[in-house]
């Protein structure tokens, strides 16, 4: 499906893939403002989010990667810098694996590169939080207005214990795309990547951000923007102004 997409600025295309239950316009706001003077900033609503309405979410990451490919083709974008956090990072990773010719660089944050030993307990707490969202009428009304009915199906999908694609996040060794992985020091399951990733692929740049957790780009936007700018400058055709 073609994803609803907002576009700002001119230059090399950079795509920001939002976190779960956000949209292209409600996430990566600081990055949109920061990078649009040098890049064409592309902000899609992922499947089942915002105006990309869909209840077909069972094969989420594969279908979302295909959605992104179709959307870029529709926009006439041959290749782009892909930046994602959490759900957006997982979609970006699958996209880079399936369609490497479409990816100039890949920047990921908010992902786990191995299945935690206590995953059952972590998942149980996540499900409890999600149930509380569904039961809160005020929150439900807000998300209904933002996403339509698809967000409830997205929540139900996440209840499945095997919904997290560890088979993809654990397999970074074959990535040939220039890749930057940023993790917040406050998330222990994500900072394990600092030990794991260099053993998998020495070509992956790794940055551990202090005073941040899962949502590095919103918790430490200035630090995140500077590191991402440095990374893009290294691999961008036109470069990035200091």
PDB file of C-alpha atoms in Angstrom:
ATOM      1  CA  UNK A   1       0.000   0.000   0.000  1.00  0.00           C
ATOM      2  CA  UNK A   2       1.072   3.617  -0.502  1.00  0.00           C
ATOM      3  CA  UNK A   3       1.774   5.313   2.794  1.00  0.00           C
ATOM      4  CA  UNK A   4       0.471   8.756   3.644  1.00  0.00           C
ATOM      5  CA  UNK A   5       3.597  10.906   3.540  1.00  0.00           C
ATOM      6  CA  UNK A   6       4.591  14.494   4.325  1.00  0.00           C
ATOM      7  CA  UNK A   7       7.672  16.025   2.656  1.00  0.00           C
ATOM      8  CA  UNK A   8       9.743  19.036   3.750  1.00  0.00           C
ATOM      9  CA  UNK A   9      12.833  20.668   2.245  1.00  0.00           C
ATOM     10  CA  UNK A  10      15.041  19.847  -0.718  1.00  0.00           C
ATOM     11  CA  UNK A  11      18.193  17.794  -1.230  1.00  0.00           C
ATOM     12  CA  UNK A  12      19.130  14.189  -0.628  1.00  0.00           C
ATOM     13  CA  UNK A  13      16.111  12.323   0.757  1.00  0.00           C
ATOM     14  CA  UNK A  14      16.131  11.310   4.411  1.00  0.00           C
ATOM     15  CA  UNK A  15      13.237   9.240   5.753  1.00  0.00           C
ATOM     16  CA  UNK A  16      12.286   9.237   9.429  1.00  0.00           C
ATOM     17  CA  UNK A  17      10.288   6.165  10.506  1.00  0.00           C
ATOM     18  CA  UNK A  18       8.274   6.838  13.638  1.00  0.00           C
ATOM     19  CA  UNK A  19       7.797   4.772  16.786  1.00  0.00           C
ATOM     20  CA  UNK A  20       4.681   2.745  17.589  1.00  0.00           C
ATOM     21  CA  UNK A  21       1.408   4.698  17.979  1.00  0.00           C
ATOM     22  CA  UNK A  22       3.035   7.857  16.614  1.00  0.00           C
ATOM     23  CA  UNK A  23       2.848   9.274  13.078  1.00  0.00           C
ATOM     24  CA  UNK A  24       5.243  10.923  10.675  1.00  0.00           C
ATOM     25  CA  UNK A  25       4.201  14.342  11.976  1.00  0.00           C
ATOM     26  CA  UNK A  26       4.040  13.576  15.707  1.00  0.00           C
ATOM     27  CA  UNK A  27       7.492  11.962  15.996  1.00  0.00           C
ATOM     28  CA  UNK A  28      11.029  13.116  15.054  1.00  0.00           C
ATOM     29  CA  UNK A  29       9.805  16.717  15.287  1.00  0.00           C
ATOM     30  CA  UNK A  30      13.195  18.109  16.348  1.00  0.00           C
ATOM     31  CA  UNK A  31      14.919  16.176  13.569  1.00  0.00           C
ATOM     32  CA  UNK A  32      12.436  17.430  10.972  1.00  0.00           C
ATOM     33  CA  UNK A  33      13.217  21.036  11.876  1.00  0.00           C
ATOM     34  CA  UNK A  34      16.951  20.409  12.102  1.00  0.00           C
ATOM     35  CA  UNK A  35      17.531  18.552   8.842  1.00  0.00           C
ATOM     36  CA  UNK A  36      15.030  20.052   6.396  1.00  0.00           C
ATOM     37  CA  UNK A  37      17.353  22.932   5.470  1.00  0.00           C
ATOM     38  CA  UNK A  38      19.863  20.445   3.996  1.00  0.00           C
ATOM     39  CA  UNK A  39      17.771  17.403   3.091  1.00  0.00           C
ATOM     40  CA  UNK A  40      14.433  16.447   1.652  1.00  0.00           C
ATOM     41  CA  UNK A  41      12.795  15.164   4.833  1.00  0.00           C
ATOM     42  CA  UNK A  42      10.215  12.430   4.144  1.00  0.00           C
ATOM     43  CA  UNK A  43       7.794  11.469   6.917  1.00  0.00           C
ATOM     44  CA  UNK A  44       5.534   8.487   6.190  1.00  0.00           C
ATOM     45  CA  UNK A  45       2.787   7.159   8.436  1.00  0.00           C
ATOM     46  CA  UNK A  46       3.544   3.458   8.785  1.00  0.00           C
ATOM     47  CA  UNK A  47       0.853   0.872   8.094  1.00  0.00           C
ATOM     48  CA  UNK A  48      -1.963   1.064  10.640  1.00  0.00           C
ATOM     49  CA  UNK A  49      -0.811   4.491  11.871  1.00  0.00           C
ATOM     50  CA  UNK A  50      -2.055   7.987  11.170  1.00  0.00           C
ATOM     51  CA  UNK A  51      -3.583   8.297   7.719  1.00  0.00           C
ATOM     52  CA  UNK A  52      -2.071   5.007   6.447  1.00  0.00           C
ATOM     53  CA  UNK A  53      -5.185   3.152   7.536  1.00  0.00           C
ATOM     54  CA  UNK A  54      -5.015  -0.643   7.505  1.00  0.00           C
ATOM     55  CA  UNK A  55      -6.155  -3.546   9.637  1.00  0.00           C
ATOM     56  CA  UNK A  56      -3.948  -6.023   7.755  1.00  0.00           C
ATOM     57  CA  UNK A  57      -1.099  -6.138  10.257  1.00  0.00           C
ATOM     58  CA  UNK A  58      -0.330  -9.829  10.712  1.00  0.00           C
ATOM     59  CA  UNK A  59       2.893  -9.765   8.637  1.00  0.00           C
ATOM     60  CA  UNK A  60       3.786  -6.334   9.869  1.00  0.00           C
ATOM     61  CA  UNK A  61       7.486  -5.817   9.174  1.00  0.00           C
ATOM     62  CA  UNK A  62       7.574  -7.497   5.759  1.00  0.00           C
ATOM     63  CA  UNK A  63       4.429  -5.682   4.643  1.00  0.00           C
ATOM     64  CA  UNK A  64       5.640  -2.346   6.027  1.00  0.00           C
ATOM     65  CA  UNK A  65       8.961  -2.705   4.204  1.00  0.00           C
ATOM     66  CA  UNK A  66       7.061  -3.394   0.978  1.00  0.00           C
ATOM     67  CA  UNK A  67       4.833  -0.375   1.700  1.00  0.00           C
ATOM     68  CA  UNK A  68       7.903   1.831   2.029  1.00  0.00           C
ATOM     69  CA  UNK A  69       9.349   0.491  -1.228  1.00  0.00           C
ATOM     70  CA  UNK A  70       6.085   1.193  -3.081  1.00  0.00           C
ATOM     71  CA  UNK A  71       5.857   4.671  -1.551  1.00  0.00           C
ATOM     72  CA  UNK A  72       9.420   5.626  -2.506  1.00  0.00           C
ATOM     73  CA  UNK A  73       8.865   4.373  -6.045  1.00  0.00           C
ATOM     74  CA  UNK A  74       5.676   6.442  -6.203  1.00  0.00           C
ATOM     75  CA  UNK A  75       7.587   9.530  -5.034  1.00  0.00           C
ATOM     76  CA  UNK A  76      10.376   8.892  -7.529  1.00  0.00           C
ATOM     77  CA  UNK A  77      12.982   8.361  -4.791  1.00  0.00           C
ATOM     78  CA  UNK A  78      15.674   5.990  -6.033  1.00  0.00           C
ATOM     79  CA  UNK A  79      17.489   5.725  -2.683  1.00  0.00           C
ATOM     80  CA  UNK A  80      17.421   7.495   0.671  1.00  0.00           C
ATOM     81  CA  UNK A  81      18.942   7.766   4.113  1.00  0.00           C
ATOM     82  CA  UNK A  82      16.708   5.679   6.402  1.00  0.00           C
ATOM     83  CA  UNK A  83      16.355   6.669  10.071  1.00  0.00           C
ATOM     84  CA  UNK A  84      14.059   4.853  12.499  1.00  0.00           C
ATOM     85  CA  UNK A  85      13.402   4.278  16.181  1.00  0.00           C
ATOM     86  CA  UNK A  86      11.732   1.278  17.841  1.00  0.00           C
ATOM     87  CA  UNK A  87       9.012  -0.006  15.459  1.00  0.00           C
ATOM     88  CA  UNK A  88      10.330   2.384  12.816  1.00  0.00           C
ATOM     89  CA  UNK A  89      13.858   1.018  13.254  1.00  0.00           C
ATOM     90  CA  UNK A  90      12.609  -2.551  12.873  1.00  0.00           C
ATOM     91  CA  UNK A  91      10.803  -1.618   9.649  1.00  0.00           C
ATOM     92  CA  UNK A  92      13.916   0.209   8.466  1.00  0.00           C
ATOM     93  CA  UNK A  93      16.127  -2.787   9.195  1.00  0.00           C
ATOM     94  CA  UNK A  94      13.888  -5.194   7.293  1.00  0.00           C
ATOM     95  CA  UNK A  95      13.635  -2.668   4.449  1.00  0.00           C
ATOM     96  CA  UNK A  96      17.444  -2.368   4.237  1.00  0.00           C
ATOM     97  CA  UNK A  97      17.796  -6.150   4.101  1.00  0.00           C
ATOM     98  CA  UNK A  98      15.110  -6.666   1.461  1.00  0.00           C
ATOM     99  CA  UNK A  99      15.840  -3.595  -0.682  1.00  0.00           C
ATOM    100  CA  UNK A 100      19.497  -2.605  -0.075  1.00  0.00           C
ATOM    101  CA  UNK A 101      19.665  -0.742  -3.373  1.00  0.00           C
ATOM    102  CA  UNK A 102      17.151   1.769  -1.975  1.00  0.00           C
ATOM    103  CA  UNK A 103      19.233   2.632   1.110  1.00  0.00           C
ATOM    104  CA  UNK A 104      22.085   5.142   1.207  1.00  0.00           C
ATOM    105  CA  UNK A 105      22.578   4.813   4.961  1.00  0.00           C
ATOM    106  CA  UNK A 106      20.682   3.206   7.824  1.00  0.00           C
ATOM    107  CA  UNK A 107      20.332   4.696  11.314  1.00  0.00           C
ATOM    108  CA  UNK A 108      18.666   2.630  14.040  1.00  0.00           C
ATOM    109  CA  UNK A 109      17.769   3.236  17.674  1.00  0.00           C
ATOM    110  CA  UNK A 110      15.471   1.677  20.242  1.00  0.00           C
ATOM    111  CA  UNK A 111      16.047  -1.957  19.253  1.00  0.00           C
ATOM    112  CA  UNK A 112      17.254  -5.084  21.033  1.00  0.00           C
ATOM    113  CA  UNK A 113      19.870  -7.121  19.196  1.00  0.00           C
ATOM    114  CA  UNK A 114      19.301 -10.271  21.225  1.00  0.00           C
ATOM    115  CA  UNK A 115      16.350 -11.791  23.044  1.00  0.00           C
ATOM    116  CA  UNK A 116      16.660 -11.023  26.777  1.00  0.00           C
ATOM    117  CA  UNK A 117      16.688 -13.967  29.151  1.00  0.00           C
ATOM    118  CA  UNK A 118      13.693 -12.407  30.940  1.00  0.00           C
ATOM    119  CA  UNK A 119      11.774 -11.668  27.732  1.00  0.00           C
ATOM    120  CA  UNK A 120       8.630 -13.380  29.041  1.00  0.00           C
ATOM    121  CA  UNK A 121       8.494 -10.973  32.003  1.00  0.00           C
ATOM    122  CA  UNK A 122       9.308  -7.940  29.840  1.00  0.00           C
ATOM    123  CA  UNK A 123       6.601  -8.890  27.375  1.00  0.00           C
ATOM    124  CA  UNK A 124       4.070  -9.486  30.140  1.00  0.00           C
ATOM    125  CA  UNK A 125       4.602  -5.948  31.475  1.00  0.00           C
ATOM    126  CA  UNK A 126       4.298  -4.530  27.971  1.00  0.00           C
ATOM    127  CA  UNK A 127       0.989  -6.325  27.470  1.00  0.00           C
ATOM    128  CA  UNK A 128      -0.296  -4.980  30.794  1.00  0.00           C
ATOM    129  CA  UNK A 129       0.557  -1.433  29.683  1.00  0.00           C
ATOM    130  CA  UNK A 130      -1.149  -1.999  26.339  1.00  0.00           C
ATOM    131  CA  UNK A 131      -4.303  -3.337  28.009  1.00  0.00           C
ATOM    132  CA  UNK A 132      -4.429  -0.200  30.152  1.00  0.00           C
ATOM    133  CA  UNK A 133      -4.363   1.892  26.959  1.00  0.00           C
ATOM    134  CA  UNK A 134      -7.288  -0.033  25.519  1.00  0.00           C
ATOM    135  CA  UNK A 135      -9.259   0.376  28.737  1.00  0.00           C
ATOM    136  CA  UNK A 136      -8.664   4.123  29.058  1.00  0.00           C
ATOM    137  CA  UNK A 137     -11.537   5.848  27.239  1.00  0.00           C
ATOM    138  CA  UNK A 138      -9.781   9.208  26.955  1.00  0.00           C
ATOM    139  CA  UNK A 139      -6.587   7.675  25.559  1.00  0.00           C
ATOM    140  CA  UNK A 140      -8.634   5.448  23.250  1.00  0.00           C
ATOM    141  CA  UNK A 141     -10.534   8.432  21.877  1.00  0.00           C
ATOM    142  CA  UNK A 142      -7.258  10.261  21.181  1.00  0.00           C
ATOM    143  CA  UNK A 143      -5.723   7.322  19.308  1.00  0.00           C
ATOM    144  CA  UNK A 144      -8.987   6.691  17.436  1.00  0.00           C
ATOM    145  CA  UNK A 145      -8.812  10.257  16.202  1.00  0.00           C
ATOM    146  CA  UNK A 146      -5.115   9.970  15.327  1.00  0.00           C
ATOM    147  CA  UNK A 147      -5.029   6.502  13.754  1.00  0.00           C
ATOM    148  CA  UNK A 148      -8.559   5.282  13.138  1.00  0.00           C
ATOM    149  CA  UNK A 149      -9.318   1.720  14.224  1.00  0.00           C
ATOM    150  CA  UNK A 150      -5.999   0.216  13.069  1.00  0.00           C
ATOM    151  CA  UNK A 151      -4.135   1.067  16.242  1.00  0.00           C
ATOM    152  CA  UNK A 152      -6.208  -1.395  18.257  1.00  0.00           C
ATOM    153  CA  UNK A 153      -5.224  -4.206  15.903  1.00  0.00           C
ATOM    154  CA  UNK A 154      -1.608  -3.072  16.199  1.00  0.00           C
ATOM    155  CA  UNK A 155      -1.870  -3.368  19.994  1.00  0.00           C
ATOM    156  CA  UNK A 156      -3.372  -6.845  19.685  1.00  0.00           C
ATOM    157  CA  UNK A 157      -0.549  -7.891  17.372  1.00  0.00           C
ATOM    158  CA  UNK A 158       2.037  -6.808  19.945  1.00  0.00           C
ATOM    159  CA  UNK A 159       0.430  -9.065  22.544  1.00  0.00           C
ATOM    160  CA  UNK A 160       1.877 -12.104  20.770  1.00  0.00           C
ATOM    161  CA  UNK A 161       5.018 -13.229  22.570  1.00  0.00           C
ATOM    162  CA  UNK A 162       6.839 -13.848  19.273  1.00  0.00           C
ATOM    163  CA  UNK A 163       5.862 -10.479  17.762  1.00  0.00           C
ATOM    164  CA  UNK A 164       9.351  -8.965  18.178  1.00  0.00           C
ATOM    165  CA  UNK A 165      11.541  -9.899  15.162  1.00  0.00           C
ATOM    166  CA  UNK A 166      14.637 -11.050  17.040  1.00  0.00           C
ATOM    167  CA  UNK A 167      15.571 -13.162  14.021  1.00  0.00           C
ATOM    168  CA  UNK A 168      16.134  -9.888  12.148  1.00  0.00           C
ATOM    169  CA  UNK A 169      17.812  -7.832  14.878  1.00  0.00           C
ATOM    170  CA  UNK A 170      20.221 -10.634  15.778  1.00  0.00           C
ATOM    171  CA  UNK A 171      21.301 -10.929  12.138  1.00  0.00           C
ATOM    172  CA  UNK A 172      23.247  -7.732  11.439  1.00  0.00           C
ATOM    173  CA  UNK A 173      26.412  -9.371  10.194  1.00  0.00           C
ATOM    174  CA  UNK A 174      25.432  -9.290   6.527  1.00  0.00           C
ATOM    175  CA  UNK A 175      24.467  -5.620   6.389  1.00  0.00           C
ATOM    176  CA  UNK A 176      26.532  -3.888   3.721  1.00  0.00           C
ATOM    177  CA  UNK A 177      24.713  -0.558   4.009  1.00  0.00           C
ATOM    178  CA  UNK A 178      26.595   2.072   6.071  1.00  0.00           C
ATOM    179  CA  UNK A 179      24.829   1.749   9.429  1.00  0.00           C
ATOM    180  CA  UNK A 180      24.695   3.768  12.640  1.00  0.00           C
ATOM    181  CA  UNK A 181      23.230   2.213  15.780  1.00  0.00           C
ATOM    182  CA  UNK A 182      22.431   4.573  18.650  1.00  0.00           C
ATOM    183  CA  UNK A 183      21.382   3.288  22.072  1.00  0.00           C
ATOM    184  CA  UNK A 184      20.478   5.052  25.290  1.00  0.00           C
ATOM    185  CA  UNK A 185      22.574   4.082  28.287  1.00  0.00           C
ATOM    186  CA  UNK A 186      19.449   3.770  30.420  1.00  0.00           C
ATOM    187  CA  UNK A 187      18.032   0.747  28.577  1.00  0.00           C
ATOM    188  CA  UNK A 188      20.061  -2.292  29.632  1.00  0.00           C
ATOM    189  CA  UNK A 189      18.597  -4.656  27.029  1.00  0.00           C
ATOM    190  CA  UNK A 190      19.473  -2.247  24.226  1.00  0.00           C
ATOM    191  CA  UNK A 191      22.960  -1.327  25.458  1.00  0.00           C
ATOM    192  CA  UNK A 192      23.962  -4.978  25.117  1.00  0.00           C
ATOM    193  CA  UNK A 193      24.415  -4.053  21.470  1.00  0.00           C
ATOM    194  CA  UNK A 194      27.615  -2.246  22.473  1.00  0.00           C
ATOM    195  CA  UNK A 195      29.166  -5.660  23.120  1.00  0.00           C
ATOM    196  CA  UNK A 196      27.334  -7.707  20.501  1.00  0.00           C
ATOM    197  CA  UNK A 197      27.339  -5.532  17.387  1.00  0.00           C
ATOM    198  CA  UNK A 198      31.132  -5.053  16.935  1.00  0.00           C
ATOM    199  CA  UNK A 199      31.458  -8.841  16.866  1.00  0.00           C
ATOM    200  CA  UNK A 200      28.730  -9.140  14.216  1.00  0.00           C
ATOM    201  CA  UNK A 201      29.784  -6.371  11.856  1.00  0.00           C
ATOM    202  CA  UNK A 202      32.767  -4.078  12.352  1.00  0.00           C
ATOM    203  CA  UNK A 203      31.369  -1.711   9.709  1.00  0.00           C
ATOM    204  CA  UNK A 204      28.479  -0.658  11.954  1.00  0.00           C
ATOM    205  CA  UNK A 205      29.041   2.620  13.797  1.00  0.00           C
ATOM    206  CA  UNK A 206      27.853   2.483  17.392  1.00  0.00           C
ATOM    207  CA  UNK A 207      27.018   5.308  19.781  1.00  0.00           C
ATOM    208  CA  UNK A 208      25.849   4.994  23.396  1.00  0.00           C
ATOM    209  CA  UNK A 209      24.008   8.169  24.447  1.00  0.00           C
ATOM    210  CA  UNK A 210      24.112   9.209  28.137  1.00  0.00           C
ATOM    211  CA  UNK A 211      21.023  10.318  30.011  1.00  0.00           C
ATOM    212  CA  UNK A 212      18.694   8.589  27.557  1.00  0.00           C
ATOM    213  CA  UNK A 213      16.734   5.363  27.269  1.00  0.00           C
ATOM    214  CA  UNK A 214      14.579   3.849  24.560  1.00  0.00           C
ATOM    215  CA  UNK A 215      13.654   7.101  22.757  1.00  0.00           C
ATOM    216  CA  UNK A 216      17.095   8.607  22.227  1.00  0.00           C
ATOM    217  CA  UNK A 217      15.995  11.034  19.502  1.00  0.00           C
ATOM    218  CA  UNK A 218      13.420  12.721  21.741  1.00  0.00           C
ATOM    219  CA  UNK A 219      15.218  12.375  25.099  1.00  0.00           C
ATOM    220  CA  UNK A 220      18.536  13.783  23.826  1.00  0.00           C
ATOM    221  CA  UNK A 221      17.642  15.477  20.507  1.00  0.00           C
ATOM    222  CA  UNK A 222      20.644  17.794  20.327  1.00  0.00           C
ATOM    223  CA  UNK A 223      23.161  15.000  20.891  1.00  0.00           C
ATOM    224  CA  UNK A 224      21.245  12.696  18.549  1.00  0.00           C
ATOM    225  CA  UNK A 225      21.144  15.334  15.800  1.00  0.00           C
ATOM    226  CA  UNK A 226      24.861  16.075  16.026  1.00  0.00           C
ATOM    227  CA  UNK A 227      25.841  12.396  15.840  1.00  0.00           C
ATOM    228  CA  UNK A 228      23.430  11.724  12.981  1.00  0.00           C
ATOM    229  CA  UNK A 229      24.711  14.807  11.124  1.00  0.00           C
ATOM    230  CA  UNK A 230      28.303  13.595  11.475  1.00  0.00           C
ATOM    231  CA  UNK A 231      27.330  10.157  10.187  1.00  0.00           C
ATOM    232  CA  UNK A 232      25.398  11.561   7.221  1.00  0.00           C
ATOM    233  CA  UNK A 233      28.224  13.934   6.379  1.00  0.00           C
ATOM    234  CA  UNK A 234      30.537  10.956   6.036  1.00  0.00           C
ATOM    235  CA  UNK A 235      28.290   9.180   3.537  1.00  0.00           C
ATOM    236  CA  UNK A 236      26.258  11.977   1.925  1.00  0.00           C
ATOM    237  CA  UNK A 237      27.010  13.026  -1.640  1.00  0.00           C
ATOM    238  CA  UNK A 238      26.400  16.703  -0.899  1.00  0.00           C
ATOM    239  CA  UNK A 239      27.584  16.640   2.709  1.00  0.00           C
ATOM    240  CA  UNK A 240      26.041  18.439   5.643  1.00  0.00           C
ATOM    241  CA  UNK A 241      26.919  21.957   6.749  1.00  0.00           C
ATOM    242  CA  UNK A 242      28.589  22.293  10.118  1.00  0.00           C
TER     243      UNK A 242
END
